[in-house]
Amino acid sequence: MEDTGIQKKNFVGYEYKEIIAESSQVSFLLDGYECFGWELDESIVGRRESTNSPYQKKAVLHLKRNRKIINKTELTRLQRNFEACVKEIEALEKSKTSAATMYALIVAVIGTAFIAGSVFAVTAQTPYIILSAILAVPGFIGWIIPYFLYRKVAGKQTEKIVPLIEQKYDEIYEICEKGNKLLY
């Protein structure tokens, strides 16, 4: 028999995972999932991007992992903890501005109500110019204040939430370290 130079390739069964993430989180997620045995599936050319919003681009990551990986159950448990922490970080990031947005919108709606009262007062059967002017002042103030209110509340909320986010990142790094030790 002649040696044809073709080497026999061993079969490896893979399990696959598709993750949709913000473009800014792609590197972080790839680093994290590698600690649980996942690797980027390079057989899929390129990276699809979906735009659910004009402001944020979402990336689709295609990962694969050997089905017969050692310590699979423990790695899967750690991976679930990792994913839960990532979701908690996303929720904390959103909560930085959610209360500020709510307060600013409430004040803006109240200001709009005053402006509406002012308009109704001036367009009445007999115009009430003085009442219209009196109602217009808090209305315009109600339209100006939300910007400053938003910045103040968002700043305070950010100060409270940043340490919590840092704790979650520390927890994620510990989880990834445990997963990485199980792999090697």
CSV table of C-alpha atoms in Angstrom, one decimal:
chain,number,residue,atom,x,y,z
A,1,MET,CA,0.0,0.0,0.0
A,2,GLU,CA,1.1,3.5,-0.8
A,3,ASP,CA,0.9,6.4,1.6
A,4,THR,CA,-1.1,9.1,-0.2
A,5,GLY,CA,-0.3,11.8,2.3
A,6,ILE,CA,-3.9,12.2,3.4
A,7,GLN,CA,-4.3,12.1,7.1
A,8,LYS,CA,-7.4,10.7,8.6
A,9,LYS,CA,-9.3,13.3,10.5
A,10,ASN,CA,-11.1,12.3,13.7
A,11,PHE,CA,-14.7,13.1,14.0
A,12,VAL,CA,-15.7,15.7,16.6
A,13,GLY,CA,-19.3,16.4,17.3
A,14,TYR,CA,-20.1,20.0,18.2
A,15,GLU,CA,-23.0,21.7,19.8
A,16,TYR,CA,-23.8,25.2,18.5
A,17,LYS,CA,-25.0,28.4,20.0
A,18,GLU,CA,-26.1,31.7,18.5
A,19,ILE,CA,-25.9,34.9,20.5
A,20,ILE,CA,-27.2,38.3,19.7
A,21,ALA,CA,-25.4,41.0,21.4
A,22,GLU,CA,-24.6,44.7,21.2
A,23,SER,CA,-21.6,45.4,19.1
A,24,SER,CA,-19.8,47.0,22.1
A,25,GLN,CA,-20.1,43.7,24.1
A,26,VAL,CA,-18.9,41.3,21.4
A,27,SER,CA,-15.3,41.0,22.7
A,28,PHE,CA,-16.3,40.7,26.3
A,29,LEU,CA,-18.8,37.9,25.5
A,30,LEU,CA,-16.4,36.1,23.3
A,31,ASP,CA,-13.8,36.1,26.1
A,32,GLY,CA,-16.4,34.9,28.6
A,33,TYR,CA,-17.8,32.1,26.5
A,34,GLU,CA,-14.3,30.8,25.7
A,35,CYS,CA,-13.9,30.1,29.4
A,36,PHE,CA,-16.8,27.6,29.1
A,37,GLY,CA,-15.4,25.7,26.1
A,38,TRP,CA,-17.1,27.7,23.3
A,39,GLU,CA,-15.1,28.9,20.3
A,40,LEU,CA,-16.1,31.2,17.4
A,41,ASP,CA,-17.5,29.1,14.5
A,42,GLU,CA,-15.3,30.2,11.7
A,43,SER,CA,-17.1,28.1,9.1
A,44,ILE,CA,-19.8,30.8,9.0
A,45,VAL,CA,-18.2,33.6,7.0
A,46,GLY,CA,-18.6,37.0,8.4
A,47,ARG,CA,-20.8,38.3,11.1
A,48,ARG,CA,-24.4,39.3,10.5
A,49,GLU,CA,-25.5,42.4,12.0
A,50,SER,CA,-29.1,43.2,12.8
A,51,THR,CA,-30.3,46.7,13.6
A,52,ASN,CA,-33.3,46.7,15.9
A,53,SER,CA,-32.6,50.3,16.6
A,54,PRO,CA,-31.0,53.0,14.5
A,55,TYR,CA,-28.7,53.8,17.5
A,56,GLN,CA,-27.4,50.4,18.4
A,57,LYS,CA,-26.1,47.7,16.2
A,58,LYS,CA,-26.5,44.1,17.2
A,59,ALA,CA,-24.0,41.4,16.3
A,60,VAL,CA,-24.8,37.8,15.9
A,61,LEU,CA,-22.1,35.5,17.2
A,62,HIS,CA,-22.0,31.8,16.1
A,63,LEU,CA,-20.2,29.6,18.6
A,64,LYS,CA,-19.4,25.9,18.8
A,65,ARG,CA,-18.2,23.5,21.5
A,66,ASN,CA,-17.2,19.9,21.6
A,67,ARG,CA,-20.1,17.8,22.7
A,68,LYS,CA,-17.8,15.5,24.7
A,69,ILE,CA,-16.0,18.2,26.6
A,70,ILE,CA,-15.0,17.2,30.1
A,71,ASN,CA,-16.9,18.7,33.1
A,72,LYS,CA,-19.7,19.7,30.8
A,73,THR,CA,-22.4,19.9,33.5
A,74,GLU,CA,-20.3,22.2,35.7
A,75,LEU,CA,-19.3,24.3,32.8
A,76,THR,CA,-22.9,24.7,31.8
A,77,ARG,CA,-23.9,25.7,35.3
A,78,LEU,CA,-21.1,28.3,35.4
A,79,GLN,CA,-22.2,29.5,31.9
A,80,ARG,CA,-25.7,30.1,33.2
A,81,ASN,CA,-24.4,32.1,36.1
A,82,PHE,CA,-22.3,34.1,33.6
A,83,GLU,CA,-25.3,34.8,31.4
A,84,ALA,CA,-27.4,35.8,34.4
A,85,CYS,CA,-24.7,38.3,35.5
A,86,VAL,CA,-24.5,39.7,32.0
A,87,LYS,CA,-28.3,40.2,32.0
A,88,GLU,CA,-28.1,41.9,35.4
A,89,ILE,CA,-25.4,44.2,34.1
A,90,GLU,CA,-27.6,45.1,31.1
A,91,ALA,CA,-30.5,45.8,33.5
A,92,LEU,CA,-28.3,48.0,35.7
A,93,GLU,CA,-27.1,49.9,32.7
A,94,LYS,CA,-30.6,50.7,31.7
A,95,SER,CA,-31.6,51.7,35.2
A,96,LYS,CA,-29.0,54.4,35.1
A,97,THR,CA,-31.3,56.6,33.0
A,98,SER,CA,-34.8,55.1,33.4
A,99,ALA,CA,-35.8,57.0,36.6
A,100,ALA,CA,-34.3,60.2,35.2
A,101,THR,CA,-36.3,59.8,32.0
A,102,MET,CA,-39.5,59.2,34.0
A,103,TYR,CA,-39.1,62.3,36.1
A,104,ALA,CA,-38.2,64.4,33.1
A,105,LEU,CA,-41.2,63.2,31.2
A,106,ILE,CA,-43.6,63.9,34.1
A,107,VAL,CA,-42.3,67.4,34.5
A,108,ALA,CA,-42.5,68.0,30.7
A,109,VAL,CA,-46.1,66.7,30.6
A,110,ILE,CA,-47.1,69.0,33.5
A,111,GLY,CA,-45.4,71.9,31.6
A,112,THR,CA,-47.4,71.0,28.5
A,113,ALA,CA,-50.6,71.0,30.5
A,114,PHE,CA,-49.9,74.5,31.7
A,115,ILE,CA,-49.2,75.6,28.1
A,116,ALA,CA,-52.4,74.0,27.0
A,117,GLY,CA,-54.3,75.9,29.7
A,118,SER,CA,-52.6,79.1,28.5
A,119,VAL,CA,-53.7,78.4,24.9
A,120,PHE,CA,-57.3,77.7,26.0
A,121,ALA,CA,-57.3,80.8,28.1
A,122,VAL,CA,-56.3,83.0,25.1
A,123,THR,CA,-58.6,81.3,22.6
A,124,ALA,CA,-61.7,81.5,24.9
A,125,GLN,CA,-64.8,83.4,23.8
A,126,THR,CA,-63.5,86.3,25.8
A,127,PRO,CA,-59.7,86.1,25.9
A,128,TYR,CA,-58.1,86.0,29.3
A,129,ILE,CA,-54.6,87.4,28.4
A,130,ILE,CA,-53.5,87.7,32.0
A,131,LEU,CA,-54.4,84.2,32.8
A,132,SER,CA,-52.8,83.0,29.6
A,133,ALA,CA,-49.5,84.7,30.6
A,134,ILE,CA,-49.7,83.4,34.2
A,135,LEU,CA,-50.2,79.8,32.9
A,136,ALA,CA,-47.5,80.2,30.2
A,137,VAL,CA,-44.7,80.9,32.7
A,138,PRO,CA,-44.9,77.6,34.6
A,139,GLY,CA,-45.5,75.9,31.2
A,140,PHE,CA,-42.2,77.2,29.7
A,141,ILE,CA,-40.4,76.4,33.0
A,142,GLY,CA,-41.9,72.9,32.8
A,143,TRP,CA,-40.3,72.6,29.4
A,144,ILE,CA,-36.9,73.9,30.4
A,145,ILE,CA,-36.4,72.1,33.7
A,146,PRO,CA,-36.6,68.4,32.4
A,147,TYR,CA,-33.2,68.7,30.8
A,148,PHE,CA,-31.5,69.7,34.0
A,149,LEU,CA,-33.6,67.4,36.1
A,150,TYR,CA,-32.6,64.5,33.8
A,151,ARG,CA,-28.9,65.2,34.1
A,152,LYS,CA,-29.1,65.6,37.9
A,153,VAL,CA,-31.1,62.4,38.5
A,154,ALA,CA,-29.1,60.4,36.0
A,155,GLY,CA,-25.9,61.5,37.6
A,156,LYS,CA,-27.0,60.5,41.1
A,157,GLN,CA,-28.3,57.2,39.8
A,158,THR,CA,-25.1,56.5,37.9
A,159,GLU,CA,-23.1,57.1,41.1
A,160,LYS,CA,-25.2,54.6,42.9
A,161,ILE,CA,-25.2,51.9,40.2
A,162,VAL,CA,-21.5,52.0,39.0
A,163,PRO,CA,-20.3,50.1,42.1
A,164,LEU,CA,-23.0,47.5,41.6
A,165,ILE,CA,-21.9,47.0,38.0
A,166,GLU,CA,-18.3,46.7,39.0
A,167,GLN,CA,-19.3,44.0,41.6
A,168,LYS,CA,-21.1,42.1,38.8
A,169,TYR,CA,-18.0,42.3,36.6
A,170,ASP,CA,-15.9,41.0,39.4
A,171,GLU,CA,-18.3,38.1,39.9
A,172,ILE,CA,-18.2,37.4,36.1
A,173,TYR,CA,-14.4,37.3,36.2
A,174,GLU,CA,-14.5,34.8,39.1
A,175,ILE,CA,-17.0,32.6,37.2
A,176,CYS,CA,-14.8,32.7,34.1
A,177,GLU,CA,-11.7,31.8,36.1
A,178,LYS,CA,-13.5,28.8,37.5
A,179,GLY,CA,-14.7,27.7,34.1
A,180,ASN,CA,-11.2,28.2,32.6
A,181,LYS,CA,-9.7,26.0,35.4
A,182,LEU,CA,-12.2,23.2,34.5
A,183,LEU,CA,-11.1,23.3,30.9
A,184,TYR,CA,-7.4,23.0,31.4
